[in-house]
Each structure stands twice: as C-alpha cells, then as structure tokens.
Short mmCIF file of C-alpha atoms and ligand atoms in Angstrom, two decimals:
data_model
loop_
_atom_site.label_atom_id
_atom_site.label_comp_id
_atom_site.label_asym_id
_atom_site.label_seq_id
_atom_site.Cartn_x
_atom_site.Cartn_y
_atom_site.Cartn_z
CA UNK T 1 126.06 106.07 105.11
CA UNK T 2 129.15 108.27 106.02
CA UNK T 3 128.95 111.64 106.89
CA UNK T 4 131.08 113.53 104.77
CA UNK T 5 132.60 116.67 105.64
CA UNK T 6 133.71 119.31 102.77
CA UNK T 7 137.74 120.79 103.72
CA UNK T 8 137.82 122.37 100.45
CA UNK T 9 141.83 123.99 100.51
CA UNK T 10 141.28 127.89 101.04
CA UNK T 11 143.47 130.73 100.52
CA UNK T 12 143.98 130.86 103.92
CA UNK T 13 144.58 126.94 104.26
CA UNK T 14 147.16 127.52 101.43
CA UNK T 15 149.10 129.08 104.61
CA UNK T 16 150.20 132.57 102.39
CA UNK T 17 151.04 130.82 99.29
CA UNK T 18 148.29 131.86 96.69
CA UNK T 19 150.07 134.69 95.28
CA UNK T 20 153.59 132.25 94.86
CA UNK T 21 153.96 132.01 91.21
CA UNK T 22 154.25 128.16 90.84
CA UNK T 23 155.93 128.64 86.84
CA UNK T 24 158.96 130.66 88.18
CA UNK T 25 159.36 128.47 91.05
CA UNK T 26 159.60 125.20 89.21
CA UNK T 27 161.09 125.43 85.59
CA UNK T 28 161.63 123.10 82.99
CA UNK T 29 165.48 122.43 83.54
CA UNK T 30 165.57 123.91 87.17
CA UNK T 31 163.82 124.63 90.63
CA UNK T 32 164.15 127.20 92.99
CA UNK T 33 165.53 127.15 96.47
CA UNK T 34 162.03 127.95 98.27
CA UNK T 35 160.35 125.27 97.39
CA UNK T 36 162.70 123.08 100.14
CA UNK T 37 163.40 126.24 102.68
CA UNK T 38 159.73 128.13 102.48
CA UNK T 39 157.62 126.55 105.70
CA UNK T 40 154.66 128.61 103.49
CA UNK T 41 155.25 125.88 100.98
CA UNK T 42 155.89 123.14 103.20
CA UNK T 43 152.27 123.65 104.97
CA UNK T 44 150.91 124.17 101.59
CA UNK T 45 151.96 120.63 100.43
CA UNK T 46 150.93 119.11 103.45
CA UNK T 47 147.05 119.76 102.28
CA UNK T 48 147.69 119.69 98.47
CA UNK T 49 150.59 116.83 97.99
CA UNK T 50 149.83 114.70 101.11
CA UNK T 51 145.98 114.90 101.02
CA UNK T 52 145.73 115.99 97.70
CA UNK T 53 146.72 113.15 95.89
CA UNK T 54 147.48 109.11 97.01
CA UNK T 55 149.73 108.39 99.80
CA UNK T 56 151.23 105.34 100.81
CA UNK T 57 149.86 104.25 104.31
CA UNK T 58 150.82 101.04 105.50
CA UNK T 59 150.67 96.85 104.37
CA UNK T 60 148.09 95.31 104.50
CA UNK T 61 150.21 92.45 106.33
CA UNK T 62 150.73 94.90 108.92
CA UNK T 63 147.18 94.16 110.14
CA UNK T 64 146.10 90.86 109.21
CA UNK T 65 143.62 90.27 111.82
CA UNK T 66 140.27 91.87 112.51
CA UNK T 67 140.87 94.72 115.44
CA UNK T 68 144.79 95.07 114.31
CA UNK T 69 146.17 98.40 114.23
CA UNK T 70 149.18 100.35 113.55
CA UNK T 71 150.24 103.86 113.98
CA UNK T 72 151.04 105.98 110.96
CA UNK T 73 150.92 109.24 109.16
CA UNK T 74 149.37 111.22 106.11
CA UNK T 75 151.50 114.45 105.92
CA UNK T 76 151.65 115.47 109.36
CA UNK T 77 148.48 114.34 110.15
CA UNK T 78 148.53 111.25 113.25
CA UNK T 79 146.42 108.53 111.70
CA UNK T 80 145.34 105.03 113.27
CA UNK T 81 145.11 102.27 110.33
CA UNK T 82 142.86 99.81 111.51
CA UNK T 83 141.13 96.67 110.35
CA UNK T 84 137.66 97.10 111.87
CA UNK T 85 135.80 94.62 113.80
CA UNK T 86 133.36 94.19 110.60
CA UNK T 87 137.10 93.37 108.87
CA UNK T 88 137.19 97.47 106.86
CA UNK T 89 140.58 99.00 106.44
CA UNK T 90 139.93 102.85 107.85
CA UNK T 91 142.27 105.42 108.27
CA UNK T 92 141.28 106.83 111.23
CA UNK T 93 142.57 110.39 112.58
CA UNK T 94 144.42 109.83 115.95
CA UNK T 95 143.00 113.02 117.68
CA UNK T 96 140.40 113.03 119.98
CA UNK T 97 137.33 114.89 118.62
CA UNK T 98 136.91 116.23 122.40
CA UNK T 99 140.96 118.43 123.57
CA UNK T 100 142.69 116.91 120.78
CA UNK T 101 144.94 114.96 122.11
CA UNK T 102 146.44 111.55 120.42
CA UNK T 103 144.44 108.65 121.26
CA UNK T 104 146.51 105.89 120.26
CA UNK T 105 150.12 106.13 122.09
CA UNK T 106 150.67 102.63 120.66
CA UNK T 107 152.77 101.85 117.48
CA UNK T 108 150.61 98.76 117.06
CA UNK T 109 148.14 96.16 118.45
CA UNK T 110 144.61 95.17 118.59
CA UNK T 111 141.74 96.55 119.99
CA UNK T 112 137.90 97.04 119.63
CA UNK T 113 138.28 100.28 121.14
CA UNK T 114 140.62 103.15 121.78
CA UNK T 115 140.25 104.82 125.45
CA UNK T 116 141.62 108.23 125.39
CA UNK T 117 144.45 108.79 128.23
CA UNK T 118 143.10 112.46 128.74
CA UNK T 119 139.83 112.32 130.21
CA UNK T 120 138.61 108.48 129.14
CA UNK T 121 135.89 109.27 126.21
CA UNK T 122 135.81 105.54 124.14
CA UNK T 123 135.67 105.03 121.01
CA UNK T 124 135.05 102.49 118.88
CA UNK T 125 137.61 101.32 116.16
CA UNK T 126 135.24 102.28 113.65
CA UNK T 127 135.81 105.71 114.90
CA UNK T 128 132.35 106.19 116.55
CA UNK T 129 132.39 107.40 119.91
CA UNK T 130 130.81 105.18 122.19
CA UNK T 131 130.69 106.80 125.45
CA UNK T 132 132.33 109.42 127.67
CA UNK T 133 132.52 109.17 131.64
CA UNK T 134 130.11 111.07 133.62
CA UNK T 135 127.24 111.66 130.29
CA UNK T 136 124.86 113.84 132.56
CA UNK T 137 127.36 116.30 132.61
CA UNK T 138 126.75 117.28 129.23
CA UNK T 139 123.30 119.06 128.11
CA UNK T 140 124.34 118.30 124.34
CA UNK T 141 123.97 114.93 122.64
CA UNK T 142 126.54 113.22 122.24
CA UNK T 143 125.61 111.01 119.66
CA UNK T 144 126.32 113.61 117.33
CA UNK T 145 127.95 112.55 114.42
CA UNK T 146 130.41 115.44 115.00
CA UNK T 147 131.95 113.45 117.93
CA UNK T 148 133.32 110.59 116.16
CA UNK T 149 136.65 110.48 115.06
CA UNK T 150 137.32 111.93 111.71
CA UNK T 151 138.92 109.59 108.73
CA UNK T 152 139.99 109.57 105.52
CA UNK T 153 137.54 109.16 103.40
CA UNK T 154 139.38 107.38 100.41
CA UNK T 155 141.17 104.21 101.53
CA UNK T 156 142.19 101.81 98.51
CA UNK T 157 144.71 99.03 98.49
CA UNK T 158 146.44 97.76 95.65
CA UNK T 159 147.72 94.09 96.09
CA UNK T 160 148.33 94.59 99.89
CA UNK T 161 149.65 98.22 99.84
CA UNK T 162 147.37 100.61 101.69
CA UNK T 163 147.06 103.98 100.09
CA UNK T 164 144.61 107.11 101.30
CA UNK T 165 143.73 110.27 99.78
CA UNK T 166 141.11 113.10 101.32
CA UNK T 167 141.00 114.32 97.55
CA UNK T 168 137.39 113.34 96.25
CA UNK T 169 138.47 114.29 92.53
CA UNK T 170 141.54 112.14 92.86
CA UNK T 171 140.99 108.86 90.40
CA UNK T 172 140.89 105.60 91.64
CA UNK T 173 144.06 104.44 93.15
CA UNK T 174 144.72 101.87 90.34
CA UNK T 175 144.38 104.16 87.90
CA UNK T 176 145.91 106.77 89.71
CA UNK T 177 148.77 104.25 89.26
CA UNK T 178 148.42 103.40 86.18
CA UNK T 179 151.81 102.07 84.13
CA UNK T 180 153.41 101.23 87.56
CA UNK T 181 150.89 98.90 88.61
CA UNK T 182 151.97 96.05 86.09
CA UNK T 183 155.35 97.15 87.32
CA UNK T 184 154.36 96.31 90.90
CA UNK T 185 152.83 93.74 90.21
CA UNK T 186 156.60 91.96 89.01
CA UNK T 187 158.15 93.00 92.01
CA UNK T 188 155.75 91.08 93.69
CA UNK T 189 155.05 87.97 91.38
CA UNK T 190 158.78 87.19 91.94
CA UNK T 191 158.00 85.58 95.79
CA UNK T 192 156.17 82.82 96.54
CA UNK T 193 152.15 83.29 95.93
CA UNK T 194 152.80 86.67 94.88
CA UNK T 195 152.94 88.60 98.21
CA UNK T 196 155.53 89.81 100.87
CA UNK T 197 155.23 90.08 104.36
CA UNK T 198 156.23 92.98 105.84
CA UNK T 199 158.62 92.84 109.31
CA UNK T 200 160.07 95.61 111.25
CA UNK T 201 162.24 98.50 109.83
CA UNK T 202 165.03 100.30 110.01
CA UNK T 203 164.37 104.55 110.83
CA UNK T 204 166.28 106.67 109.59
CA UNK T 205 166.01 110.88 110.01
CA UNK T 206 167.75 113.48 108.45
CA UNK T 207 167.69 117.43 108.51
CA UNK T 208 166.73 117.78 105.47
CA UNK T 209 163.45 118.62 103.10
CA UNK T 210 161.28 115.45 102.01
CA UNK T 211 161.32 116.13 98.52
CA UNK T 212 165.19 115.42 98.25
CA UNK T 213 164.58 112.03 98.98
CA UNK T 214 161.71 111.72 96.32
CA UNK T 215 164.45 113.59 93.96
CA UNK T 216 166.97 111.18 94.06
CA UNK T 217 164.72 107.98 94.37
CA UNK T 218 165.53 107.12 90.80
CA UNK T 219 168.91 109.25 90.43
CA UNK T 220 171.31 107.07 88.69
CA UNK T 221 173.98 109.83 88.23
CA UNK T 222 175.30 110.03 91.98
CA UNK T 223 175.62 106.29 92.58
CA UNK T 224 179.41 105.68 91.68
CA UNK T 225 180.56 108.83 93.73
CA UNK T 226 178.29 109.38 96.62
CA UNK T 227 178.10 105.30 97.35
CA UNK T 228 181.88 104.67 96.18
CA UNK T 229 183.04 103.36 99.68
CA UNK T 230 180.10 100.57 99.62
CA UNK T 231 181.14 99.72 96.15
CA UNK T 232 184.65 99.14 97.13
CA UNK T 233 183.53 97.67 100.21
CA UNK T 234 181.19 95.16 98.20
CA UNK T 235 183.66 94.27 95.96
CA UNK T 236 187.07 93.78 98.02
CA UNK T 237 186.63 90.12 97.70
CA UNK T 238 185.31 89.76 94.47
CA UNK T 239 188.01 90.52 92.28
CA UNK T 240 186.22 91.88 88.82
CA UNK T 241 183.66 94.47 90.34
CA UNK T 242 181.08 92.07 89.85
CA UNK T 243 178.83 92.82 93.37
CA UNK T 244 176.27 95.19 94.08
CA UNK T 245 175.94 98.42 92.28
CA UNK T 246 179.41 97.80 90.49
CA UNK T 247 177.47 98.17 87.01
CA UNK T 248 177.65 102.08 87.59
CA UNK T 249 181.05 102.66 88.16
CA UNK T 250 182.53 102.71 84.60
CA UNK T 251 179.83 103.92 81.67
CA UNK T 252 176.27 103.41 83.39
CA UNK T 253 174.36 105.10 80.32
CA UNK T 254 175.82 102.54 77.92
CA UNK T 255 173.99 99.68 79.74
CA UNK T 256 170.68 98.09 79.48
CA UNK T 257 169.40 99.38 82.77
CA UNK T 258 167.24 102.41 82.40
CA UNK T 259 164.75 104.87 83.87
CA UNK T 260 160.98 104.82 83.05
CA UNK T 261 158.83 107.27 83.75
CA UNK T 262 155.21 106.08 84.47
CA UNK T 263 153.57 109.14 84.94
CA UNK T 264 151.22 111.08 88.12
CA UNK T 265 154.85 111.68 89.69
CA UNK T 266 155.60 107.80 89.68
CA UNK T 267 159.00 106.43 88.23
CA UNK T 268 160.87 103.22 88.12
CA UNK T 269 164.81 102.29 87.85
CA UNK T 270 165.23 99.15 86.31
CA UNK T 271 168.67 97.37 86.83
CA UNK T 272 167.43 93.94 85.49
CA UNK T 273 168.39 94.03 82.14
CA UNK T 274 171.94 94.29 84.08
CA UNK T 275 171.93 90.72 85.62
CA UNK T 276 172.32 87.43 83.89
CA UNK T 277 169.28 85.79 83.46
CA UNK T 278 169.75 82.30 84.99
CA UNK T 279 169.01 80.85 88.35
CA UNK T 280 171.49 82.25 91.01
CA UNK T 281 171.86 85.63 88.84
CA UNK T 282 170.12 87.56 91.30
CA UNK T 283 172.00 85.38 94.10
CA UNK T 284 175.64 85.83 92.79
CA UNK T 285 175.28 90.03 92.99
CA UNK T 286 174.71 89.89 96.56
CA UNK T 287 177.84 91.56 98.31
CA UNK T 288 179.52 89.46 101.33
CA UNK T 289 177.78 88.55 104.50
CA UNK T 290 177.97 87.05 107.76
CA UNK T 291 177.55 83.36 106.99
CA UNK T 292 176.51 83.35 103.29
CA UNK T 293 178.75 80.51 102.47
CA UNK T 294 177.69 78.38 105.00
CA UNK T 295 173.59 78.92 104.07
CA UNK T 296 174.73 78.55 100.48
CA UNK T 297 176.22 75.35 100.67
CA UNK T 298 173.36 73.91 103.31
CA UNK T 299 171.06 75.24 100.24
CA UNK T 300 173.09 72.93 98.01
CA UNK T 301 173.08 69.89 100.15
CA UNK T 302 169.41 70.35 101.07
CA UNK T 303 167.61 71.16 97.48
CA UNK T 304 170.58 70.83 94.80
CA UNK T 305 169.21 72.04 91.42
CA UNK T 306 166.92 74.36 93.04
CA UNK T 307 169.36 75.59 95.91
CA UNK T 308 170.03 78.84 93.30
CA UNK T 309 166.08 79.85 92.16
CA UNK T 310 165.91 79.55 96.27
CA UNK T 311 169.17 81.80 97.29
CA UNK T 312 167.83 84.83 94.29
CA UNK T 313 164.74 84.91 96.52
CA UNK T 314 167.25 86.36 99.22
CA UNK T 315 168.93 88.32 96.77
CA UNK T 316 167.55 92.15 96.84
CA UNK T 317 165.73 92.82 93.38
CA UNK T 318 168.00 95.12 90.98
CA UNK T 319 164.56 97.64 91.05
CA UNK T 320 163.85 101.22 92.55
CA UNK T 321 159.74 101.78 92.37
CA UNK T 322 158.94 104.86 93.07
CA UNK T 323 155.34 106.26 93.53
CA UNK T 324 155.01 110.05 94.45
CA UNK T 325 155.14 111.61 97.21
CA UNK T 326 156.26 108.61 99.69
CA UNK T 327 156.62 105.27 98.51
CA UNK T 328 159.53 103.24 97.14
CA UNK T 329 160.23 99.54 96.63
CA UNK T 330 164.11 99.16 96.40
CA UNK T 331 165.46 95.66 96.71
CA UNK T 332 163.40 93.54 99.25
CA UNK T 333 162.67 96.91 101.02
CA UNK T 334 159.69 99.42 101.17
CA UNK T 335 160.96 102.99 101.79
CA UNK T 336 158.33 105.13 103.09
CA UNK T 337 159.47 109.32 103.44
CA UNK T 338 157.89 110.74 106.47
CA UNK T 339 157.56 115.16 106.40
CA UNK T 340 158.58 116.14 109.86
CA UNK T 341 158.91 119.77 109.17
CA UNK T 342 160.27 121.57 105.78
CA UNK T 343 163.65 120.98 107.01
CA UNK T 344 163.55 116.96 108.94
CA UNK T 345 162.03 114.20 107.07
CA UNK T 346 161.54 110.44 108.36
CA UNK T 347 162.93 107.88 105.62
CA UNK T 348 162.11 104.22 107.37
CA UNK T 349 163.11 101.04 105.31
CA UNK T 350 160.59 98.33 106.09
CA UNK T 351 162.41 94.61 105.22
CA UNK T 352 160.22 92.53 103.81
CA UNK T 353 159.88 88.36 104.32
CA UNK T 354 158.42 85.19 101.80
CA UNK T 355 156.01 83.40 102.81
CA UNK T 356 155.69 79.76 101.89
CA UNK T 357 152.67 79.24 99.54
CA UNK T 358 153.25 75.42 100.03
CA UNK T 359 156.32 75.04 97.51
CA UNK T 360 159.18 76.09 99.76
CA UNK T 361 159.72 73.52 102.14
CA UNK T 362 161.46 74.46 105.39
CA UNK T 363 163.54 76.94 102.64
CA UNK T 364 161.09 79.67 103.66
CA UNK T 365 163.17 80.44 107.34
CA UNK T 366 166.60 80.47 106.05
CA UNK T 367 165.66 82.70 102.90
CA UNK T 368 164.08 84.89 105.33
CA UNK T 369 167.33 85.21 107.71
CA UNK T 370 169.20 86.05 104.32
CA UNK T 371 167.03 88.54 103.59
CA UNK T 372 167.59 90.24 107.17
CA UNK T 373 171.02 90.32 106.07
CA UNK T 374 170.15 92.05 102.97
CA UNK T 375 168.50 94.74 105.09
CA UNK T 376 171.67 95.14 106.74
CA UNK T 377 173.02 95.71 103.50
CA UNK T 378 171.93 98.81 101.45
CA UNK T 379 169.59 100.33 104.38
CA UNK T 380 173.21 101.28 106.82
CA UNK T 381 176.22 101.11 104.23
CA UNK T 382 174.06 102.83 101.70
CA UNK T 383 171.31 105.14 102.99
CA UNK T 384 173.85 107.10 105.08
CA UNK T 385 175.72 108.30 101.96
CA UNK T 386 172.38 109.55 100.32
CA UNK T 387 171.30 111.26 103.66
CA UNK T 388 174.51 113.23 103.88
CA UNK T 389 173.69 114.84 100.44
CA UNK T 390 170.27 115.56 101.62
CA UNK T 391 171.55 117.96 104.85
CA UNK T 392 174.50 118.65 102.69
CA UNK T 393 171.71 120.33 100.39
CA UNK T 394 169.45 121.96 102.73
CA UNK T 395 172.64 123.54 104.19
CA UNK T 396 173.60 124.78 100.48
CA UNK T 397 170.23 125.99 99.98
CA UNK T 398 170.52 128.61 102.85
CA UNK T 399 172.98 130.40 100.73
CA UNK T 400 170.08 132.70 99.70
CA UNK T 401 171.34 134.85 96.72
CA UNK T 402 172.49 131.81 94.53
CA UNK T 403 168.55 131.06 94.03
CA UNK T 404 168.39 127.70 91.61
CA UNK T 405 169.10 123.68 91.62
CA UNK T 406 169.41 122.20 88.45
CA UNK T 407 167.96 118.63 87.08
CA UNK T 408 168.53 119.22 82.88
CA UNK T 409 170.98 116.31 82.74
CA UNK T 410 169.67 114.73 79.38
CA UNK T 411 167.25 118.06 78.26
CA UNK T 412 167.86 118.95 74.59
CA UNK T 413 170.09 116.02 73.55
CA UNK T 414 168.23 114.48 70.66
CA UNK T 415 166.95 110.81 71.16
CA UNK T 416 168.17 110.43 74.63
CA UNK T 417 164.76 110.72 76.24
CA UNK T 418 162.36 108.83 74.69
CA UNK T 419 158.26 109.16 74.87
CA UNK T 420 156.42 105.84 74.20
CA UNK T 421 153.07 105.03 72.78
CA UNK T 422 151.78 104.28 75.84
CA UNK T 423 152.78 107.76 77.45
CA UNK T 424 155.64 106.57 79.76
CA UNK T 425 158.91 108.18 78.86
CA UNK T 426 162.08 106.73 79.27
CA UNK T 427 166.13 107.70 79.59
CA UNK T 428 169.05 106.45 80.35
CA UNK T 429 170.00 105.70 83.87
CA UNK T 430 172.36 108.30 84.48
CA UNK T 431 169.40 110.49 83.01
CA UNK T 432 167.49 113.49 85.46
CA UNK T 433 164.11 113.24 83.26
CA UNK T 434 162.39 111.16 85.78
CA UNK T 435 162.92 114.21 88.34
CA UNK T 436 161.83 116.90 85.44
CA UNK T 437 158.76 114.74 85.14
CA UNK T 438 157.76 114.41 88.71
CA UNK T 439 158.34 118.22 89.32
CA UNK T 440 155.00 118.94 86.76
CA UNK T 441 153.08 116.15 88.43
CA UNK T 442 153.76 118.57 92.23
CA UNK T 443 153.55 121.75 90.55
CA UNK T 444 150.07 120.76 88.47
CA UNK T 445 148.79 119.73 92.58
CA UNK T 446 150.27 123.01 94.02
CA UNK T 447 148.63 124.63 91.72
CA UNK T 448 144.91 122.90 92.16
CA UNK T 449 142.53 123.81 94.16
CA UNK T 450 141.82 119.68 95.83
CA UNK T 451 138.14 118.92 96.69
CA UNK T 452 139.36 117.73 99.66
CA UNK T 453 137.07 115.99 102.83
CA UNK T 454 137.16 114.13 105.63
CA UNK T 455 134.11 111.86 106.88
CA UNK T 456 132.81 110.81 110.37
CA UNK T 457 130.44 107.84 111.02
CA UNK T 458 126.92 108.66 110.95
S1 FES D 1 141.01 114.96 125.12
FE1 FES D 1 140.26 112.96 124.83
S2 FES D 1 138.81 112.72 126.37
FE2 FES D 1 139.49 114.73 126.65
FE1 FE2 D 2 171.90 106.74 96.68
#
C-alpha cells in the first residue's frame, strides 16, 4: 500500500491563467506569441504538460543494477530515478520532506540510502525516511508517512524507456503511445537483441522557450536553409550530394520520405523510404569522419560479406521520433528537452551503443567507436543551426504588437494531408501538419483540469 496524496491543479496552481482563453491563443493555422513569452503559461504547463500527461524520464540502461540511480527532471521538478533495493523503478522527488533542500547532489551512482547534506535525516531509496539525528528532539512521530519522500506515482517503461506521469486519469503509457509504439519498436529491432545502451551525452542550452524545440522536431521545411553549411560540409567530398540530409536540398515533398502523425502530441519523420535498401545503404549516407576508411576496410578484411549489414549499424537511422512534450529518437541519439524557465530550455543528446547479443563478434567495439563519431556528427554541426532559430525566435517574439506565428504550410490544399483508417495522419515532409496536430494535443491538456497526485510510502 502507497499513500496517495490528491494535488488536484487549482485555479490558483494554474498560476493566473484560468481566465486565458486557450481557442484564441492557439488557432488552427497559427499561435500566439504568449504562449512562449507568458511565465503565467510557462508555470501553468509545468503542472498540466509535464505532470499532466507522460514524460520521458530516463533508460532503463541507465540503472541496470539494483541501488543505481541517476539524477533527472519532470518539468522543473528535481527527481531521483532509482532502481530500489527490492529491484522497483521509482521516481523519487529530490527534496527533503524536512527544509527542502536537494538530497541527491550526485548525477548518478548507487546507494541504499540518500543522507541529506543539510542536517543528516536518511532515507531509504525507497523514499522512506529511516531516521534523523538526535530523534528525542522531536515530540512528533516521525514515522509518519508524511516524512517520506514524495514520488511519482505513475512510473511505466516501454521497452527500456522510463516514462512518469502524476496524472491518475492519464492512460496507460502504451496506450498513451499508441501508433508510435510499433514505430519504436523498429528503431529498436534494428540493433542487436533489440535494445540500445545508453552512454553519456552531449548538453546543449539555449535562451529560448521549450516548445520551439518540440515545434521543429519533425520540421522538414527548414532543413536545406537553416543546416545548408553541414550539407555542403557533408558533401564536399562526395561529388553528387549523395551524404547526409542532401535528399532535402532540391524538391523534398516529391520524395518518399514523409511525416506521420501518431496522435496524443506524438509524430514521426521518416527518411527511410529515401535510402537504398541493401546492406551498406544506411552505411554509404554517413558524411566523412576521422578514420572511416580505415574501420571500413578492417570491416572488410575481418567479416567480408557482412562487413556492410555491420558498418549500417554505425550509420545514424534516417528517423526523427518524436513523443510530446520531451522525447525524440533522431539517428542513434535520444534527445530529451529540459524547461529551465519560459525563456532557457536544456536540449541534451544522449548517444546510444549495441550491445552484442552473441552474433557480433569483437564487431560490437568498433561499431560502437563509429557511432561516437556519429554523435559528433549531427549533435555539434547540426544542433547549433536549429538552436540559433530558437533564440532567434524568442528574440522576434518580444516584438509585442506583431502578436502571431504561423504553422498552415499544407492547410487547405486538397489531398496533401492525408487521415488514415487507423487515425494517424500523414503529409509530406516539407509539411507543418505534424505541428498543427501537436498544438490540439497541448491546448486539450491546458485546458483540463489533471487529477493529478503524488504518493509517499506508507
Ligand atoms: S533539509 Fe534535509 S535534513 Fe534538514
Ligand atoms: Fe534542424
């Protein structure tokens, strides 16, 4: 048994924003300035967007071992994600339930307990407290449930990804999400025994509003402009703008690759249809590296007809994944957005390794390097170019009397945007319906009133 306690969002919790009127603020074909320069808003979302619905947490490969922790975040909110000494994933708050104060300094490690630095009460790392120094100083009993830690009270993983939610109302998280689970599930089934192991990352931050990251997770319309000196870069050496991203440089829409929407915010960019479907496909759109020659030809020597099914394994998958608010798989990476404030957002890219299931060899090593490379790739020649539209946009958004942004590429135009049997809708790739579509999923959650909670141990 769990004690659970009942947060329900209040008017007052909604931090001034009851009276906004959500319909004029987000329109069909356009969205108003506020909703990425109003700190109202921005505290608003923080219970009913992060809370309110799933968020991604961590990998499960993060914390393999019983006692492993890391340090993350739901919102703004300082979380510990443990694996308990009984083996239970928790999401536990990193505040002490006595000043406040974070427990955990520590990105990551592994513990039984967590000491606080302030005055030394100890808790367990299932979040009960287990004692505090000098007991007879307190008249009260401290075994009161009250005292343990608070958590979140919905922690799900789906195939290794850890996602929480305080929302009791929200649905399970794998039907929460739904049409992009199956799509997942590819991006995984591609490695070795279907899994990845996550490694360390590369942190980015940028002045800017976390939404505008989310907006242009699956925008294929900026890519041959805003990311033209990585194209050219990629493709100095390869004569016929066959590297990389080259595919959107002439008429992107007229290609097979093409956006999906999936639904409950969640979208998905899918470049495959792009490549040429043989082994070394994957491999042969990988830009120049340090060194790639040299492991290419050792992969020949070494494995010969298999050398190329081993190289696409280092080769970043043609894919963005995107589920809402704060989770993206893009090539080998995991992007997680981080709110800071309404106008600073984290965006971390966590690289990704294989792991031999017993059919690699010594392969498994070298594939990995390459794939550090590949984080080298995209991550600094790439990110950097989206980042500078993001502050370039929160700096165009303080021009207050010019009050809209616009995302109606592709409204109106018969049979461009298409609505399937199964619900998902897709455009082409060049196409803003994906961003239309995840702008009802926010406003139908800025709207609700959550049944949100946290829980304590009994
Ligand atoms: S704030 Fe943690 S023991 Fe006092
Ligand atoms: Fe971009």
């Amino acid at each position: 048994m769990t004690a659970l306690e009942k947060i329900n969002a209040t008017p007052s919790r909604l931090g001034g924003t009851a009276l906004y009127d959500w319909d004029y603020l987000v329109q069909e074909d356009r969205a108003h300035r506020l909703i990425y320069t109003d700190p109202a808003i921005f505290e608003a979302e923080m219970t009913h967007i992060f809370g309110g619905t799933w968020t991604y947490l961590a990998h499960e490969s993060e914390i393999p071992n019983d006692n492993d922790f890391i340090t993350r975040r739901m919102g703004l909110r300082p979380l510990i994600i443990v694996r308990d000494q009984n083996g239970k994933v928790r999401a536990l708050y990193n505040r002490c339930t006595h000043r406040g104060t974070t427990l955990c300094r520590w990105d990551k490690g592994n513990s039984k307990s967590f000491q606080c630095p302030y005055h030394g009460w100890n808790f367990l790392n299932t979040g009960k407290l287990r004692g505090v120094p000098w007991p007879e100083g307190y008249a009260a009993d401290m075994r009161d449930p009250k005292y343990n830690l608070a958590q979140v009270p919905r922690v799900e993983s789906y195939r290794g990804f850890i996602f929480g939610t305080l929302n009791m109302d929200a649905l399970p998280l794998v039907e929460h999400l739904g049409a992009i689970a199956p799509i997942i599930d590819e991006w995984l089934d591609r490695n070795p025994g279907g899994k990845v192991v996550v490694c360390e990352a590369n942190r980015f931050r940028y002045k800017g509003n976390w939404k505008l990251a989310y907006d242009n997770s699956c925008d294929g319309y900026h890519v041959a402009y805003s990311h033209r000196s990585l194209l050219e870069t990629e493709n100095r050496f390869a004569g016929d703008n066959a590297k990389g991203m080259a595919y959107y440089k002439n008429s992107p829409d007229s290609l097979a690759m093409y956006m999906r929407y999936t639904g409950h915010g969640n979208h998905f960019k899918d470049k495959r249809p792009n490549l040429e479907k043989r082994p070394g496909g994957l491999w042969a759109l990988e830009s120049a590296h340090p060194g790639m020659e040299h492991y290419e030809a050792d992969f020949i020597r070494r494995f010969g007809d298999r050398a190329f099914s081993l190289l696409d394994l280092a080769g970043s998958e043609p894919v963005n994944i995107n589920v809402f608010p704060n989770f993206s798989l893009l090539g080998n990476h995991i992007q997680v957005f981080e709110p800071v404030s309404v106008e600073e957002t984290n965006a971390i890219w966590y690289g990704t390794m294989v792991v031999d299931d017993g059919t690699l060899g010594d392969a498994a090593t070298d594939i990995n390097a390459l794939r550090m490379r590949t984080q080298e790739g995209f991550p600094n020649f790439g990110e950097v170019d989206d980042i500078a539209n993001f502050e370039q946009i929160q700096r165009g958004l303080m021009a207050l009397e010019d009050e809209w942004v616009y995302m109606h590429r592709g409204l109106g135009i018969p049979d461009r945007v298409k609505t399937h049997a199964d619900g998902t809708i897709t455009a082409p790739a060049t196409d803003e319906a994906f961003m239309r579509e995840h702008f009802k999923e926010w406003k139908r959650l800025m709207k609700a009133r959550p049944n949100l909670a946290i829980e304590r141990e009994p």
